[in-house]
Structures are given as structure tokens and as C-alpha cells.
Short mmCIF file of C-alpha atoms in Angstrom, two decimals:
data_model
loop_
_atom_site.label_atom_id
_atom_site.label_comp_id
_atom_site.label_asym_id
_atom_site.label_seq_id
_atom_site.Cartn_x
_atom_site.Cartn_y
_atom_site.Cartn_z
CA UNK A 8 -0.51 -17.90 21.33
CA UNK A 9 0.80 -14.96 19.75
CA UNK A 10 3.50 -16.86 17.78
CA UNK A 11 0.85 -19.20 16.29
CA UNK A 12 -1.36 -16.68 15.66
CA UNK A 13 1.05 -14.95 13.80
CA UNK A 14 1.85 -18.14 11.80
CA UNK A 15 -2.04 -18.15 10.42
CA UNK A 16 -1.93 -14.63 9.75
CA UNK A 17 0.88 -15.77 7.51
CA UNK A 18 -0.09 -18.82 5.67
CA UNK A 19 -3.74 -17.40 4.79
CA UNK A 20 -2.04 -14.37 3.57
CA UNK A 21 0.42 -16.70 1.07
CA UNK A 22 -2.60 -18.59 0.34
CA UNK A 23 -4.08 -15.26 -0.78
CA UNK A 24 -1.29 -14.66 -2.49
CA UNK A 25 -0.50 -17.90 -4.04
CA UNK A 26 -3.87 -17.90 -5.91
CA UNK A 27 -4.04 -14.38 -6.91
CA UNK A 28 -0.75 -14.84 -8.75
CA UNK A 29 -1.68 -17.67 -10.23
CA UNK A 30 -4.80 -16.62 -11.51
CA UNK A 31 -3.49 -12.96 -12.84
CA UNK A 32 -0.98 -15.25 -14.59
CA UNK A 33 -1.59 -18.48 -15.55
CA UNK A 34 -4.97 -18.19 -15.45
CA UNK A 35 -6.06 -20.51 -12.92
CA UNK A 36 -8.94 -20.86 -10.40
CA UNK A 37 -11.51 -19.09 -13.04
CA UNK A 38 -14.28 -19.83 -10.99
CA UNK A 39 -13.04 -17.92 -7.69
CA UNK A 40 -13.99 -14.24 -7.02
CA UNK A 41 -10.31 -13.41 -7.28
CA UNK A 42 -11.65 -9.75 -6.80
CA UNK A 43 -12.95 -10.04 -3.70
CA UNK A 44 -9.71 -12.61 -2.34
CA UNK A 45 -7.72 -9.32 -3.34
CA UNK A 46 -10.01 -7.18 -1.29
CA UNK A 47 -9.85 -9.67 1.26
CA UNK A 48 -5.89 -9.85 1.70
CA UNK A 49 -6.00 -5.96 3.07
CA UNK A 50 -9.08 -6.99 5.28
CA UNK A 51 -6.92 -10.23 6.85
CA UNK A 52 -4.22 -7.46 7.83
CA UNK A 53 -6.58 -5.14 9.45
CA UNK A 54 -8.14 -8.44 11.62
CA UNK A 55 -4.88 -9.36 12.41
CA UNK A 56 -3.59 -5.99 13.60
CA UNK A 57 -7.12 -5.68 16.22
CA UNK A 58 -6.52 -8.91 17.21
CA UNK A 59 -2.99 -7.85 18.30
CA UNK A 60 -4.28 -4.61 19.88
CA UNK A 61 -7.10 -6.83 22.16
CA UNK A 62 -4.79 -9.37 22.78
CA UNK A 63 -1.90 -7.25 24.24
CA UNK A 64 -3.93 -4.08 25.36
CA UNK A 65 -0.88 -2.40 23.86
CA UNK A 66 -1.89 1.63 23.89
CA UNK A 67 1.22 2.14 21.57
CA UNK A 68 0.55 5.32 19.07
CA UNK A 69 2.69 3.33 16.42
CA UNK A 70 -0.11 0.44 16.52
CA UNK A 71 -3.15 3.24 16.88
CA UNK A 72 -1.52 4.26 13.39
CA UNK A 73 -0.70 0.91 11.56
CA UNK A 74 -4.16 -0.14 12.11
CA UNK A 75 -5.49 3.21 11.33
CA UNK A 76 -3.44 2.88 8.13
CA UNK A 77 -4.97 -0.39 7.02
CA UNK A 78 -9.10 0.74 7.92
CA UNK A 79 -8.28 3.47 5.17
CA UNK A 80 -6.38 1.69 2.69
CA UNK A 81 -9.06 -0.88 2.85
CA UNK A 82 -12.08 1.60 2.32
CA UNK A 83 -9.70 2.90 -0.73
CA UNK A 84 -9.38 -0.62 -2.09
CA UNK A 85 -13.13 -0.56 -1.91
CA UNK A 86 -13.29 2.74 -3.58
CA UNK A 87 -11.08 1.88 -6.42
CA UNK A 88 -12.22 -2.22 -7.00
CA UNK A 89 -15.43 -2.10 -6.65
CA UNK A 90 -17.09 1.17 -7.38
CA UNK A 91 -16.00 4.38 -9.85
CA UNK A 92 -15.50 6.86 -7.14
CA UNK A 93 -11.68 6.92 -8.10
CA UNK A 94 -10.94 10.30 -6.65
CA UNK A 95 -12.60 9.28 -3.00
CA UNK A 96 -10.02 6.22 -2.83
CA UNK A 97 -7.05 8.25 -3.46
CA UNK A 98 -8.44 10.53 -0.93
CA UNK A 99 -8.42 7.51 1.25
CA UNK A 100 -4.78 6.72 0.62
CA UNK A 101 -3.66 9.87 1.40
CA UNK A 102 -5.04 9.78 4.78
CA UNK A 103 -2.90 6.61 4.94
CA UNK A 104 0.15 8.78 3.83
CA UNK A 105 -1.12 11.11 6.73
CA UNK A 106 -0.84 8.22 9.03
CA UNK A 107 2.62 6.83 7.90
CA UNK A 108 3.96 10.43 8.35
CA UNK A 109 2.55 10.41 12.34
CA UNK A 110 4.18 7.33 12.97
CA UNK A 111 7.26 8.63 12.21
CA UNK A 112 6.42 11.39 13.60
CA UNK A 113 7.05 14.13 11.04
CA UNK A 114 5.31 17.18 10.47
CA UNK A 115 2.10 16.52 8.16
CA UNK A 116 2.03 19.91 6.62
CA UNK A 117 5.40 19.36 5.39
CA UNK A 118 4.49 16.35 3.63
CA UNK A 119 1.74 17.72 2.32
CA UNK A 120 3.20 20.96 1.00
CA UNK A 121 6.10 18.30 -0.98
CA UNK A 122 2.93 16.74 -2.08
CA UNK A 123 1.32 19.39 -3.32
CA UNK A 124 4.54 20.88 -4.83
CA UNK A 125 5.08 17.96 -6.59
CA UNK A 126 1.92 17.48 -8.29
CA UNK A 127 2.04 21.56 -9.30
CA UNK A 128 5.51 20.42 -11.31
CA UNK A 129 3.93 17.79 -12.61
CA UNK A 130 1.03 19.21 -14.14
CA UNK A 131 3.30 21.77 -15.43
CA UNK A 132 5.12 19.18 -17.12
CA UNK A 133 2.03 17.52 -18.22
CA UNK A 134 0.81 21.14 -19.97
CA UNK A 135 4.04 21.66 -21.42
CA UNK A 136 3.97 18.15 -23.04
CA UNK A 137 0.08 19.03 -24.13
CA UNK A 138 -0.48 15.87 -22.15
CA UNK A 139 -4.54 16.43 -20.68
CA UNK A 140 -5.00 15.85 -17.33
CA UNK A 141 -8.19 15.69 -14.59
CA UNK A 142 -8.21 16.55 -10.70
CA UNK A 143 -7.72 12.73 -10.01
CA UNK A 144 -4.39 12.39 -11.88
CA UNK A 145 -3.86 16.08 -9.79
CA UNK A 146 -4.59 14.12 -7.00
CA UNK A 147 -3.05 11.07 -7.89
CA UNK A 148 0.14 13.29 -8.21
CA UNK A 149 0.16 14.37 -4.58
CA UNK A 150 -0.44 11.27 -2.90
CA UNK A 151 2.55 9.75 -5.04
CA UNK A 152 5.09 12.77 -3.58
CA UNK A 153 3.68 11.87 -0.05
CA UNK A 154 4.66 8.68 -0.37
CA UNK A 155 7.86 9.44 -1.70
CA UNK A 156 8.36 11.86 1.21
CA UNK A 157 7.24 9.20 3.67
CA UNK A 158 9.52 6.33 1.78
CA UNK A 159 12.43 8.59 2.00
CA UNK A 160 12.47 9.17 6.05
CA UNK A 161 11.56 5.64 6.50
CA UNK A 162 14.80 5.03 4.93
CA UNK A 163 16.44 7.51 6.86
CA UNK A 164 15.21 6.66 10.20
CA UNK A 165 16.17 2.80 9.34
CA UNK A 166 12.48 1.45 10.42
CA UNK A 167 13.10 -1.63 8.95
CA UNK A 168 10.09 -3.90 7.50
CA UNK A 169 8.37 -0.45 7.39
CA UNK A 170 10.65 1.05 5.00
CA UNK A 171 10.35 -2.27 2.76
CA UNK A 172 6.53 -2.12 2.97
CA UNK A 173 6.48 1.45 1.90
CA UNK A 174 9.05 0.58 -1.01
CA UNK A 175 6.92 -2.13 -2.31
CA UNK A 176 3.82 0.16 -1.94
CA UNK A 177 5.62 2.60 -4.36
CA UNK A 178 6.84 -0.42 -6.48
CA UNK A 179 2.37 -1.00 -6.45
CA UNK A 180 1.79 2.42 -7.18
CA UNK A 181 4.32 2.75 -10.28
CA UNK A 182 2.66 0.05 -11.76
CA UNK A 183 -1.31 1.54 -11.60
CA UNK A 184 0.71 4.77 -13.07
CA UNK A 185 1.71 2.53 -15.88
CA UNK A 186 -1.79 1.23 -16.35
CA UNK A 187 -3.74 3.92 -16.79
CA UNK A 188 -0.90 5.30 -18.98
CA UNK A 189 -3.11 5.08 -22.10
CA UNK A 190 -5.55 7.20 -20.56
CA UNK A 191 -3.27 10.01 -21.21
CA UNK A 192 -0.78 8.80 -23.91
CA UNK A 193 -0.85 6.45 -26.93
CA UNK A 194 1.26 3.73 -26.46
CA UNK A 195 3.11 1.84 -29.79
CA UNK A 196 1.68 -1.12 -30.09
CA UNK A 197 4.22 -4.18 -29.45
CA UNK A 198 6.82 -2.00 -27.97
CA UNK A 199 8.55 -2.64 -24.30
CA UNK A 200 6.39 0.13 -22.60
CA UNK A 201 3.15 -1.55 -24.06
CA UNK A 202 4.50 -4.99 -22.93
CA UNK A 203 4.85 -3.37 -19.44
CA UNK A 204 1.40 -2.02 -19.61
CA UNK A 205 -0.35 -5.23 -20.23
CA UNK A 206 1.34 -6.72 -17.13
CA UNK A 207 0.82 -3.54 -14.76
CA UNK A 208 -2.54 -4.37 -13.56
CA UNK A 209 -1.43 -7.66 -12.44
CA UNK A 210 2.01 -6.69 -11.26
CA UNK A 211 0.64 -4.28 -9.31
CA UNK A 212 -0.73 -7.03 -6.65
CA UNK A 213 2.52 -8.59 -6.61
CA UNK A 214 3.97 -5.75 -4.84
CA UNK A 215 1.00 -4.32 -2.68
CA UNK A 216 -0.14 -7.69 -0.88
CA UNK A 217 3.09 -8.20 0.71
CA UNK A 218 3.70 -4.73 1.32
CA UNK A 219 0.40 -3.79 3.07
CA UNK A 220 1.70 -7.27 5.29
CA UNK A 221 4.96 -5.99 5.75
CA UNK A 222 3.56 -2.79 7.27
CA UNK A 223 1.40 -4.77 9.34
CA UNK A 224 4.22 -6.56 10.62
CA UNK A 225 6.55 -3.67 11.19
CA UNK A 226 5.97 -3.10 15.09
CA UNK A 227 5.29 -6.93 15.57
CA UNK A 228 8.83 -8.69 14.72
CA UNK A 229 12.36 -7.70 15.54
CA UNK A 230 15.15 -8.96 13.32
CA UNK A 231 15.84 -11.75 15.02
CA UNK A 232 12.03 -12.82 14.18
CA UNK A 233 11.24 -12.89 17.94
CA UNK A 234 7.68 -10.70 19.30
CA UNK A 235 7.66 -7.57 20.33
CA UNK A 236 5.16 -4.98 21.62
CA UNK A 237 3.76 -2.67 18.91
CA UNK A 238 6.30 0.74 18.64
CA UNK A 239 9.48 -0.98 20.59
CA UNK A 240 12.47 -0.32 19.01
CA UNK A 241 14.59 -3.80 18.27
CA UNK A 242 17.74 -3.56 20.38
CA UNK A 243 20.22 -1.94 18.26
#
């Protein structure tokens, strides 16, 4: 049961995939709320990850976490699709960050003081350059260092598909830097870094779907693709 269940978490989330990539870049399926299938993808992972909880009563913190994890991300996905309130959904996401940190169990206030060390240097930066700047970017600045803080000791610890979901969440969060890079800077038209920045909304799906799944995965499959209980370690 679990293994099958597993497989339809799977193919509906390639589905997803499969048509948000080629809508964002070919253009196809103009008709279908693509929006909402992007909203949805995050929403599939969160179903999933219950499901797993009720169906194995597992009282695992690393689970209470993950799923934790996903209910924020998907109220910041909410946040920053469908409404304006920008600087609530990176609030959101850094209560993710919050959440990877306890499941590796690191101190938050560590994390959190790299954060917000980071995003003083880069406002400094920013000034120095005469490059504007709002509390959101601020913001924006300090979730980014958490999740370089968090993507570092995932590394470090060797948590496998959780380490790879947190790199292709930074790969996603490079990319929304890049588009909202004219918001800040002028950009010459035609050049590489323009080229990039017409792409960057679009790329930035192509990384965050399957890492969002890859994190949802990360306590459910050992190397050796066999099930395990949420928070066992695969035998080394």
C-alpha cells in the first residue's frame, strides 16, 4: 500500500510538472490555470506527507518537521502567487528555514544570527553601490543566508535527498533573485544577464517542484529505494 501510494504521489507530481514546463516554455495548455497546478504541486506534497503520518502513526520529530515545512511553504506560495503581501510569504519561508534547522537539529538562533548578519553585509553592499533597497529585499536577504546555513550542514551531515532538495530550493531562490533584479538595477537590453532574466520566472519552477518533492521524500526512501519510517537513518 505504501509502495503504490508512493508511486501516485509520483506520477501526479510529474504530471504537474510535465505541464507546467511545457506551458512556461512552449506555451502549451493555454487554457489551464497553470497558476493554480503550481500552487497545487506544494499542496500534493503536504497530502502526501499526512497521509504517511496517518498511515504509519509514525511520532518521528523529523516527519512533525517535513510536514510542518510544507503547511508553511504552501501558505508562502499563497502569499507570493496569489496576493501582494510579499513580505508575509518570506516570513513564511523563513519559518520553513526554522524548521529545516530543527530537523537537523541545530541551534535556531545561530541560524538566525548568520541570517541576519548576512543581510546587514548585504545592505551595506547595496548602500555602497547606491543600489535602493526596502525591508522585503532586507528580509529577502536573511531568509537566503538561512538557507545557505541550512544547505551547508545538510551537506555536512550527508542527509541525502534532503541536502539535494535544499540545493535545488537555493537553485529556485537564485532565480526569483534574478527576476526581480530590475527592480533594483537596469539591465542592458539583449545582454546574457537580461537573457537570464527573461527565463528566471520560469526557471524558477524547474528547480522548486522537485525540490519541495525531494524534501518530502527525504525520511521516506533509503538509497536502495526501499521504505522506511520517517527520521531512520539508511544503514550506512
Amino acid at each position: 500500500m505504501e509502495k503504490f501510494s508512493l508511486k501516485c504521489f509520483l506520477l501526479i507530481e510529474i504530471t504537474f510538472y510535465s505541464m507546467i514546463f511545457l506551458s512556461d516554455f512552449l506555451g502549451l495548455f493555454p487554457h489551464l490555470p497553470i497558476t493554480i497546478l503550481k500552487f497545487c504541486t506544494v499542496l500534493t506534497c503536504l497530502f502526501f506527507s499526512i497521509w504517511y503520518y496517518l498511515s504509519t502513526k509514525s511520532s518521528s520529530r523529523y516527519f512533525v518537521f517535513i510536514t510542518a515545512s510544507l503547511f508553511f511553504s504552501l501558505f508562502a506560495d499563497y502569499f507570493l502567487i496569489f496576493t501582494k503581501f510579499y513580505f508575509l510569504g518570506i516570513c513564511m519561508f523563513l519559518i520553513v528555514q526554522i524548521c529545516y534547522c530543527k530537523i537537523m537539529q541545530k541551534n535556531v538562533f545561530t541560524m538566525l544570527a548568520f541570517g541576519a548578519g548576512g543581510s546587514l553585509i548585504f545592505c551595506l553592499i547595496c548602500r555602497l553601490a547606491s543600489i535602493e533597497i526596502n525591508s522585503t529585499a532586507a528580509l529577502a536577504a536573511v531568509y537566503f543566508f538561512c538557507l545557505l546555513f541550512n544547505l551547508f550542514h545538510s551537506w555536512r551531515e550527508q542527509m541525502g535527498l534532503f541536502a539535494l532538495g535544499v540545493c535545488l530550493l537555493l537553485f529556485c531562490d537564485i532565480h526569483v533573485g534574478i527576476g526581480n533584479l530590475t527592480l533594483y538595477v537596469e539591465l542592458s537590453r539583449g545582454g546574457w544577464l537580461d537573457s537570464w532574466y527573461r527565463i528566471a520566472p520560469s526557471m524558477v519552477w524547474v528547480f522548486y517542484i522537485p525540490g519541495q518533492v525531494l524534501v518530502t521524500l527525504s525520511g521516506l526512501l533509503r538509497l536502495d529505494r526501499g521504505l522506511v519510517r520517517i527520521g531512520e537513518r539508511s544503514p550506512s
